[in-house]
Short mmCIF file of C-alpha atoms in Angstrom, two decimals:
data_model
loop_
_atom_site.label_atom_id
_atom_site.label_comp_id
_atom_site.label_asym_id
_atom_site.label_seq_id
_atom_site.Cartn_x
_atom_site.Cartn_y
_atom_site.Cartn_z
CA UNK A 1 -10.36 -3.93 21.74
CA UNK A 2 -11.41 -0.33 21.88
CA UNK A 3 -10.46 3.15 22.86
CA UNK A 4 -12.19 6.12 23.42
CA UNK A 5 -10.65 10.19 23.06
CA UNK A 6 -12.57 13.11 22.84
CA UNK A 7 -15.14 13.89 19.90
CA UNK A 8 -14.98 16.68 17.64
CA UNK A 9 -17.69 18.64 16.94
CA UNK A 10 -18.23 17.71 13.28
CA UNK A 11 -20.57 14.91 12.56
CA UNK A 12 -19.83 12.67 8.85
CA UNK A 13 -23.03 12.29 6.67
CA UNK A 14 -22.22 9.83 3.69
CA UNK A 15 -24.85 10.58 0.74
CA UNK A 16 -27.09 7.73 -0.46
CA UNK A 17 -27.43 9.78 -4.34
CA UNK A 18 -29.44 8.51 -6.99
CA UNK A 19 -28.83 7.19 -10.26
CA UNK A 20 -27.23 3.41 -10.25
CA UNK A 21 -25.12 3.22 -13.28
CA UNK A 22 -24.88 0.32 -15.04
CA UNK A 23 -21.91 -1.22 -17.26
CA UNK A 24 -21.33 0.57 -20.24
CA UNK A 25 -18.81 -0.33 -22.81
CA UNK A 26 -16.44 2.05 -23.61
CA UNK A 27 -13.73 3.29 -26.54
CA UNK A 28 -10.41 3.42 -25.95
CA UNK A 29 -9.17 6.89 -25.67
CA UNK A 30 -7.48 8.38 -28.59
CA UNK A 31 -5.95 11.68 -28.07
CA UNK A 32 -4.86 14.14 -30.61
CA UNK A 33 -1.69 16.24 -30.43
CA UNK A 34 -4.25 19.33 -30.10
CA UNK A 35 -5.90 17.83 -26.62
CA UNK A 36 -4.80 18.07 -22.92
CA UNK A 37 -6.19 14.69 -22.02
CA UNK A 38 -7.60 14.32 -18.30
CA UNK A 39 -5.30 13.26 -15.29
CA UNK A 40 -6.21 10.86 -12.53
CA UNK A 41 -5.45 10.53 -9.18
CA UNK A 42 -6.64 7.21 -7.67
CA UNK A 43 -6.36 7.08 -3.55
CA UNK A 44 -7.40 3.58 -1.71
CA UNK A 45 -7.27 3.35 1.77
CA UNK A 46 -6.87 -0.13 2.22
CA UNK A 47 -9.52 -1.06 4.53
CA UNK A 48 -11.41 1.73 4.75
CA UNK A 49 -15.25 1.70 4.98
CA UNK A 50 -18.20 4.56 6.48
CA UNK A 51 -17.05 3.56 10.24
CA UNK A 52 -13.35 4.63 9.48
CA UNK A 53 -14.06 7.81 7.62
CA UNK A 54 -15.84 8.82 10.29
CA UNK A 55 -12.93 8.72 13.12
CA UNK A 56 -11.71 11.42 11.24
CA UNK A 57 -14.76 13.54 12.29
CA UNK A 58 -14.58 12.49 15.84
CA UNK A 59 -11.00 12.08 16.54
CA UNK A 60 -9.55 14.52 14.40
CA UNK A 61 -8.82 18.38 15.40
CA UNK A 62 -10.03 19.86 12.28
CA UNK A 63 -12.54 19.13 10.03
CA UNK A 64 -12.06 16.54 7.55
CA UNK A 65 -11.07 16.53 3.79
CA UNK A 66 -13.72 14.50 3.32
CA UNK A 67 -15.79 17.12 4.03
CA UNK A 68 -14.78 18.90 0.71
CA UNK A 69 -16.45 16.40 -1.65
CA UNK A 70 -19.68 17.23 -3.28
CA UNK A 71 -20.18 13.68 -5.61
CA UNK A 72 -20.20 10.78 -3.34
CA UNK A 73 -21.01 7.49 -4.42
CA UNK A 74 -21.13 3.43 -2.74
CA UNK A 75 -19.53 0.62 -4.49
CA UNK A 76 -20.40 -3.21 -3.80
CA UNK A 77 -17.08 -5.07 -3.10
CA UNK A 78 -17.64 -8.53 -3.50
CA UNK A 79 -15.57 -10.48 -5.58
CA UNK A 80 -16.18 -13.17 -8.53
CA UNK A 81 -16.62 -16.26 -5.96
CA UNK A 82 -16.59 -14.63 -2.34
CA UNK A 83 -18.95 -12.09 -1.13
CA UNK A 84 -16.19 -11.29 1.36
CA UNK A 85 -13.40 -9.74 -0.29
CA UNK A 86 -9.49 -9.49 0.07
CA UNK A 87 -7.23 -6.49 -1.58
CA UNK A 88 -6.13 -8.31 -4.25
CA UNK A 89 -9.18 -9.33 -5.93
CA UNK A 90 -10.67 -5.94 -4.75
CA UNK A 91 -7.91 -4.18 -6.58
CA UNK A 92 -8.08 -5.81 -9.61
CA UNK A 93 -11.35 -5.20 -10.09
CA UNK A 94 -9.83 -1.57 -9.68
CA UNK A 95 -7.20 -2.16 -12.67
CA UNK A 96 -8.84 -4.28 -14.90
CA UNK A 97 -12.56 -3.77 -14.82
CA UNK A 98 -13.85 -6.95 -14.28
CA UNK A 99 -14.37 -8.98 -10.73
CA UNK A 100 -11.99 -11.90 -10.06
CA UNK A 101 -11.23 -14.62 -7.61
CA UNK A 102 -9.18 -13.75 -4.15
CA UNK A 103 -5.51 -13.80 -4.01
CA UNK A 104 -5.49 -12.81 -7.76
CA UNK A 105 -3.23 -9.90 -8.81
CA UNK A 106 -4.24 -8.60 -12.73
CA UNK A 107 -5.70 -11.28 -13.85
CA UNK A 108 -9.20 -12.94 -14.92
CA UNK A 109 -11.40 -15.05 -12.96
CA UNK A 110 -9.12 -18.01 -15.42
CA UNK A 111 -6.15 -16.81 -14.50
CA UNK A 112 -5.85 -15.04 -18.00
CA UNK A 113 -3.11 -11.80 -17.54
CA UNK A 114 -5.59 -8.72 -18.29
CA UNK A 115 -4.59 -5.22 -19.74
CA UNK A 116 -4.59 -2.79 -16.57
CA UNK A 117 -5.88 0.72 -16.47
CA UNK A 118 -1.73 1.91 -15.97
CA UNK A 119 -1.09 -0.22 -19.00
CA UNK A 120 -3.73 1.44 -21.10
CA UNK A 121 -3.23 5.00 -20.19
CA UNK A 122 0.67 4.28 -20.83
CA UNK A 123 -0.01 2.69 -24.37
CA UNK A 124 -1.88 6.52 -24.89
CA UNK A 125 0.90 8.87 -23.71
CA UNK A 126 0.47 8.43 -19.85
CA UNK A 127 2.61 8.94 -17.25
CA UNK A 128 2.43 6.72 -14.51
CA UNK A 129 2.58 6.47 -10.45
CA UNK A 130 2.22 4.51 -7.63
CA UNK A 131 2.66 4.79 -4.05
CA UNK A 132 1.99 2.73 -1.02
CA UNK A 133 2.87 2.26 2.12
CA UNK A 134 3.51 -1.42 2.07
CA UNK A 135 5.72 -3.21 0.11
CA UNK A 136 5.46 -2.12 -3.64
CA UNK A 137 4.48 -5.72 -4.67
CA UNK A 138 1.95 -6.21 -1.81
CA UNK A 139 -1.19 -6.79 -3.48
CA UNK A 140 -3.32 -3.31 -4.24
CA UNK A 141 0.04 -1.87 -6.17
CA UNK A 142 0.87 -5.14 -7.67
CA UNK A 143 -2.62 -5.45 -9.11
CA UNK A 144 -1.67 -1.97 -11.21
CA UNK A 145 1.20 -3.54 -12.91
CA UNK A 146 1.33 -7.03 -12.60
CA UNK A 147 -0.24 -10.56 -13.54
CA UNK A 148 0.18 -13.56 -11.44
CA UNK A 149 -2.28 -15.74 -10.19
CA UNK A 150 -1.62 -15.54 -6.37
CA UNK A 151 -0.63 -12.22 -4.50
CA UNK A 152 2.13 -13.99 -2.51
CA UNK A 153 4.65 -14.31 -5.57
CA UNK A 154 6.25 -10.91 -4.28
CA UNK A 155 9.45 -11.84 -6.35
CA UNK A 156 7.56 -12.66 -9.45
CA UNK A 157 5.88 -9.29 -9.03
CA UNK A 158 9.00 -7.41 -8.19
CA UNK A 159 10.71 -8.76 -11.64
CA UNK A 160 7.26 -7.69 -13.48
CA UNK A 161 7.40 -4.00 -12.37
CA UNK A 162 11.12 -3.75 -13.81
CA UNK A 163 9.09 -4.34 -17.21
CA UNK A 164 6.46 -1.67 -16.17
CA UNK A 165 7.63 1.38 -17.09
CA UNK A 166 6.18 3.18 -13.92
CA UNK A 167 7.30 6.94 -14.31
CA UNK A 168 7.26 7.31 -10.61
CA UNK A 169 6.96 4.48 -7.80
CA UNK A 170 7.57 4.72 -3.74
CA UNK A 171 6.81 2.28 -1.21
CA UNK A 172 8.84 -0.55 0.82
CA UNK A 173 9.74 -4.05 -0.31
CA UNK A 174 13.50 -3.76 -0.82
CA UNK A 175 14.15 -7.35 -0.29
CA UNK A 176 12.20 -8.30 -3.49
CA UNK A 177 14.65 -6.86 -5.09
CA UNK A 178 18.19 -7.33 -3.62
CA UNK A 179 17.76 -10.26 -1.87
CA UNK A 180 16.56 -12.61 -4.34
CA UNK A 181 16.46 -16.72 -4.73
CA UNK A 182 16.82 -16.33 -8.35
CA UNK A 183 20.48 -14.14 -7.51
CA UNK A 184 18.84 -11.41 -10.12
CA UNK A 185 19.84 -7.88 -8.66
CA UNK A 186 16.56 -5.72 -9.70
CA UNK A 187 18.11 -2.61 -7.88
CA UNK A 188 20.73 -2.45 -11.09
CA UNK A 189 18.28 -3.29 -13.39
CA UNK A 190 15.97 -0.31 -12.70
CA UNK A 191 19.01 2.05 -12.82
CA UNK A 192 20.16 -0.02 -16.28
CA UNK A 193 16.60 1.25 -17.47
CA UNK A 194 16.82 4.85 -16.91
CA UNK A 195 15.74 5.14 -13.37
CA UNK A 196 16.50 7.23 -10.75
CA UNK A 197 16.99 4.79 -7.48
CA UNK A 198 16.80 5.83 -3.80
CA UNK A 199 16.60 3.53 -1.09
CA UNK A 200 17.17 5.77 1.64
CA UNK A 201 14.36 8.51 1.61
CA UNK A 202 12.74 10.49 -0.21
CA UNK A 203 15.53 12.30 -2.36
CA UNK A 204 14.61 15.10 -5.11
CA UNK A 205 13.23 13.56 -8.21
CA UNK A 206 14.87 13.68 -11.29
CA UNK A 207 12.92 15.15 -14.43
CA UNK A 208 14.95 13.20 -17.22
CA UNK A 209 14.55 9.74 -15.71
CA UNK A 210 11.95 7.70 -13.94
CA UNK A 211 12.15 7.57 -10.44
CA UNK A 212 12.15 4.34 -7.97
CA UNK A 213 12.04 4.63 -4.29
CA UNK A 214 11.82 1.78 -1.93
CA UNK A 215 12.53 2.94 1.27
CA UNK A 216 12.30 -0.34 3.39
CA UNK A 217 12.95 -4.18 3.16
CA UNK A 218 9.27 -4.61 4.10
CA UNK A 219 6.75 -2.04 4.73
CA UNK A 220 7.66 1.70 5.30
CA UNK A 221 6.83 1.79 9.47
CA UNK A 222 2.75 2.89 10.65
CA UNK A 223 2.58 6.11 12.42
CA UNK A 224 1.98 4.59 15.53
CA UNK A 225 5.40 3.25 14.89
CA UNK A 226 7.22 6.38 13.91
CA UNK A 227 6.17 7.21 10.64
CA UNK A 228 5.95 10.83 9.47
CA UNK A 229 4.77 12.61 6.72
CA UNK A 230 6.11 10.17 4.33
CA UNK A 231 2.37 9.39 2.01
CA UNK A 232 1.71 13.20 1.76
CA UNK A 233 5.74 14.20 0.91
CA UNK A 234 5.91 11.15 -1.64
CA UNK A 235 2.03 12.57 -3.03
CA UNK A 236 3.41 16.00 -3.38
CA UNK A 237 6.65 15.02 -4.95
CA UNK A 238 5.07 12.76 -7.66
CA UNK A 239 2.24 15.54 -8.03
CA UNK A 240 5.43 17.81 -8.78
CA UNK A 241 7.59 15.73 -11.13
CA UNK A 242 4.25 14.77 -13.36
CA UNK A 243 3.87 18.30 -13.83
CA UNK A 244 7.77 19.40 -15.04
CA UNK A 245 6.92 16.78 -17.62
CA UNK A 246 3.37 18.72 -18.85
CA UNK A 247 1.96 15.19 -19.57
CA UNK A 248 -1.35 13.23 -18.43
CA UNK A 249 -0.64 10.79 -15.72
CA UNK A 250 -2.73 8.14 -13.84
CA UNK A 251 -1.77 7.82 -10.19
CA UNK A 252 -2.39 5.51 -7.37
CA UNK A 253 -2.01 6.58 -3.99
CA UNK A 254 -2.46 3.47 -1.07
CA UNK A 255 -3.05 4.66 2.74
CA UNK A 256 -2.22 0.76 3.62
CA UNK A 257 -2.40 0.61 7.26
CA UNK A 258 -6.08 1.29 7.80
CA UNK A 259 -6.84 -1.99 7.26
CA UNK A 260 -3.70 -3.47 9.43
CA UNK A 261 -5.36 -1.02 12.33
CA UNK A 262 -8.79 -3.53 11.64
CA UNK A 263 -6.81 -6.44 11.38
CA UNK A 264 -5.54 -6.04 14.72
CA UNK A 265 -8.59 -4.28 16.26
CA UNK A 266 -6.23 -1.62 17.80
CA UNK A 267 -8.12 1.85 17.08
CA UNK A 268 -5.33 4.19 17.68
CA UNK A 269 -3.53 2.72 14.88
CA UNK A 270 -6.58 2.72 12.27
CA UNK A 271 -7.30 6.29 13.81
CA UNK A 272 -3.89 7.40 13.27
CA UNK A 273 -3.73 6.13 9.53
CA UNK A 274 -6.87 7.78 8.47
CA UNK A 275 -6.19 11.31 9.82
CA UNK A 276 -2.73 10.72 7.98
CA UNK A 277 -5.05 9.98 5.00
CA UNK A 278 -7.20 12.05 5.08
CA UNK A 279 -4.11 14.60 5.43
CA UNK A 280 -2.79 13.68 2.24
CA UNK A 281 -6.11 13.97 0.97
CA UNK A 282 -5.84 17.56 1.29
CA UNK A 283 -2.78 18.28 -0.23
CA UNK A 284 -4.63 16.26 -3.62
CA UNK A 285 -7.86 17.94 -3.32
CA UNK A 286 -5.48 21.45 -3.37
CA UNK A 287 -4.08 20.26 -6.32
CA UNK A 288 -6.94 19.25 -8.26
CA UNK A 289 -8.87 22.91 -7.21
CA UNK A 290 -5.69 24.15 -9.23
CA UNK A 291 -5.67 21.82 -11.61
CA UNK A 292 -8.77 21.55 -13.21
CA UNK A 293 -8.47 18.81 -16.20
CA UNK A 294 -7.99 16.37 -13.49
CA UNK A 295 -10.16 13.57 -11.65
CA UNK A 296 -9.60 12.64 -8.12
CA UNK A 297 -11.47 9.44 -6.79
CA UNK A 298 -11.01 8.46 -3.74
CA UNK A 299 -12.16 4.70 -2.09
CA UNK A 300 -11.15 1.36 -0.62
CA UNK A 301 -11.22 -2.36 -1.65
CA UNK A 302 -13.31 -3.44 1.37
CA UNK A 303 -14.16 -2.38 5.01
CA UNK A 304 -11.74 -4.00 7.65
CA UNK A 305 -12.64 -5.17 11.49
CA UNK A 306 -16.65 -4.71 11.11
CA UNK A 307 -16.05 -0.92 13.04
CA UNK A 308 -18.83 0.91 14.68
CA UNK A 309 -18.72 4.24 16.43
CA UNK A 310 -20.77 3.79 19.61
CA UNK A 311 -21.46 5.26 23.27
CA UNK A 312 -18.42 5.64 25.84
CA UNK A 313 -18.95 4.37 29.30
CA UNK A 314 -17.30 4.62 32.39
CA UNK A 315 -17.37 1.77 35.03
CA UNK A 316 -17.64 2.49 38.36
CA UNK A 317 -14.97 -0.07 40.31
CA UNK A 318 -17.35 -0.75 43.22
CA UNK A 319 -20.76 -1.07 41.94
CA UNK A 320 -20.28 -2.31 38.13
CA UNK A 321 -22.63 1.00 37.06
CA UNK A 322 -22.03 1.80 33.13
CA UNK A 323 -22.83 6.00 33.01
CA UNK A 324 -22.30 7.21 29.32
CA UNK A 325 -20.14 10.13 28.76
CA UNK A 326 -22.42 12.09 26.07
CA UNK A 327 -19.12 14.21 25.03
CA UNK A 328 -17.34 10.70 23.46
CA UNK A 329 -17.32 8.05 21.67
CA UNK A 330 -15.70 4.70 21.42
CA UNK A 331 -14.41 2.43 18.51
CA UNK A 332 -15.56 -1.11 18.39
CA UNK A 333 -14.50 -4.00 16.32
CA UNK A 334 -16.87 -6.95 15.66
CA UNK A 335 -13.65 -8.89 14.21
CA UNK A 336 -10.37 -8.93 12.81
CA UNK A 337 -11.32 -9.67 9.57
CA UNK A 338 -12.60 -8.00 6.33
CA UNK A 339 -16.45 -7.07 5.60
CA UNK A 340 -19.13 -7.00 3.38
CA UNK A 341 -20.04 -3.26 3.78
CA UNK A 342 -20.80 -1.42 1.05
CA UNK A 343 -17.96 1.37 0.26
CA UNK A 344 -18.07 4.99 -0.53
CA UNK A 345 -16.58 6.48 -3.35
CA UNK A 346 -15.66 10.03 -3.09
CA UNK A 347 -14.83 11.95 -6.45
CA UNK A 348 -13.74 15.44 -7.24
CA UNK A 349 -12.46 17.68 -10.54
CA UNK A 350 -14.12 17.22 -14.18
CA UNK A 351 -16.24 13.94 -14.20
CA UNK A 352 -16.66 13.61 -10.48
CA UNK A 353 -20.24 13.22 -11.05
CA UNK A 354 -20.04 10.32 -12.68
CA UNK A 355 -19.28 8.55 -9.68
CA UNK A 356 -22.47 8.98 -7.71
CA UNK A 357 -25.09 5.92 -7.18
CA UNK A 358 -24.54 2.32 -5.81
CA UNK A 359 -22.10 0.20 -8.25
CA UNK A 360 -19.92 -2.48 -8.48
CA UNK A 361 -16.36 -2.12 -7.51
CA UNK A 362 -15.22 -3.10 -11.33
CA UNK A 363 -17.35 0.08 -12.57
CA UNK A 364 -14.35 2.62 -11.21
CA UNK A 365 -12.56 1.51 -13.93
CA UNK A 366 -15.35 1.87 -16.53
CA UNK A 367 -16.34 4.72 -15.29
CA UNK A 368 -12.66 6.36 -15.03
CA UNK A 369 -12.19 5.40 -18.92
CA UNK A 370 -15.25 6.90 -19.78
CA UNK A 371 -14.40 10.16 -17.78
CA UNK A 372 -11.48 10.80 -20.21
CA UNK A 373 -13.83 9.81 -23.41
CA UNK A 374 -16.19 12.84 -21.86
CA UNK A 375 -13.48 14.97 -21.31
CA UNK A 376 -12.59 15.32 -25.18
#
């Protein structure tokens, strides 16, 4: 399929920077009472490699957050078996540092559970978030707080992030939780553990209590189908309840949808979810500009739908003639399926440096612990 609208006049550049990092073993934070250990904000957009980043510059009517980051890095996404990818072995590498096999949510190559980065920043005084627009057990925000050995065990994960002790959570996936073969009712067990439960939108948060909202029984909708502002309202209200607590937290932030838009090779949808991304991008970036003991870094798990931006024709009806039209471009899609492009890593705030060169995907989490070890 593709689509063509009109381009904007911005152009995206993606720096090839120096410096490869290798794997470097790192201590486990240890703050003192006297410290105001670093923040993290973590965005993925699920599916989301070069190509997609830059619709934003040629479909958007602004220019692009994107355009605001100075450190920009590439990360290799293959995992342990596969060169190809999927998000849940992707992700993992994410949480736990090291690569895995596909389908695997938080756990080793041998199906081993493994501590996760939201597990070891909670352990050191952390608070936590995560926010997707999927269901909250589909597999990139499962792989932050659960362990199973295959991604589909939705009700497995759902009873695992009860345990969790996620400060703040948003995303769909209701019927994981109500609707259950096992008859457990995990909506009254999150409120029997302190937390404040909405199911209907996006209510005010509640400082004294943790707060759960699963606004769907599946995904929350795309914006092609209706969708709103819902990623950057449920960003800026879990950017505002971390800070009435005047804590450290580590957040993860999922733009899902890109990769559904690859999946189905419809443009206007993958479009659609990267300007919202990339809007929700902004409001972070503002934060961290006020915020300045924090790290933002911002990637995907893999590329979806082999994109390309490329030359627009029209066809004249009676002669078959192809004439470009030099003022746009059009999307194409050499499948449906995930690729093995390398991704870019965009970081901002203290440490955002650290994330420049060509890597593998289980260095973010390396290199995020060893961003708060600096930071001391």
């Amino acid at each position: 399929m593709k689509i063509s609208v009109k381009t904007a006049a911005a152009s995206m550049a993606i720096l090839w920077l120096a410096g490869c990092n290798t794997s470097i073993k790192e201590e486990k934070p240890e703050a003192t009472p006297q410290e105001e250990p670093l923040s993290i904000i973590f965005m993925i957009g699920d599916g989301m490699g070069v190509p997609q980043v830059s619709t934003a510059y040629y479909f958007g009517d602004s220019l692009p957050n994107f355009s605001r980051f100075k450190h920009i890095g590439l990360h290799k996404t293959s995992d342990k078996v596969y060169r190809i990818t999927d998000s849940a072995a992707g992700a993992t590498a994410f949480s736990i540092g090291e690569k895995t096999y596909k389908r695997a949510i938080g756990v080793s190559v041998d199906s081993i559970p493994k501590e996760t980065i939201l597990k070891r920043l909670q352990d050191d005084g952390y608070q936590t978030g995560l926010i997707s627009l999927t269901t909250i057990t589909h597999a990139t925000p499962a792989s932050f707080y659960a362990h199973v050995p295959d991604r589909d065990m939705h009700e497995e994960i759902a009873a695992q992030l009860i345990d969790a002790e996620v400060d703040f959570f948003a995303g769909g996936g209701k019927k994981f939780f109500d609707n259950r073969e096992d008859g457990r009712n995990l909506f009254e067990e999150l409120m029997g553990k302190n937390y404040h439960l909405d199911t209907l939108g996006l209510s005010e948060t509640v400082k004294d209590k943790k707060n759960a909202y699963l606004l769907a029984d599946d995904g929350i909708p795309s914006k092609i189908d209706g969708r709103k502002n819902y990623l950057s309202e449920a960003t800026t209200m879990a950017l505002e309840y971390f800070d009435q607590k005047q804590e450290p937290f580590f957040m993860m932030v999922e733009g899902s949808y890109i990769d559904w838009g690859g999946h189905a090779e419809n443009a206007e949808m993958m479009i659609s979810e990267v300007l919202d991304f990339d809007k929700t991008l902004g409001v972070v970036l503002d934060y961290v500009e006020n915020n300045p003991n924090t790290l933002l870094v911002v990637t995907a798990d893999h590329e979806t739908g082999g994109v390309s931006i490329g030359k627009h024709y029209v066809v004249d009806d009676s002669t078959g003639k192809k004439t470009e039209v030099p003022e746009k471009v059009t999307v194409y899609f050499n499948s449906n399926q995930h690729s093995g492009e390398l991704i870019p890593v965009f970081a901002a705030g203290q440490g955002a440096e650290n994330f420049q060169g060509i890597y593998e995907n289980n260095e973010i989490y390396h290199k995020m612990i060893n961003t708060i070890n600096q930071s001391k």
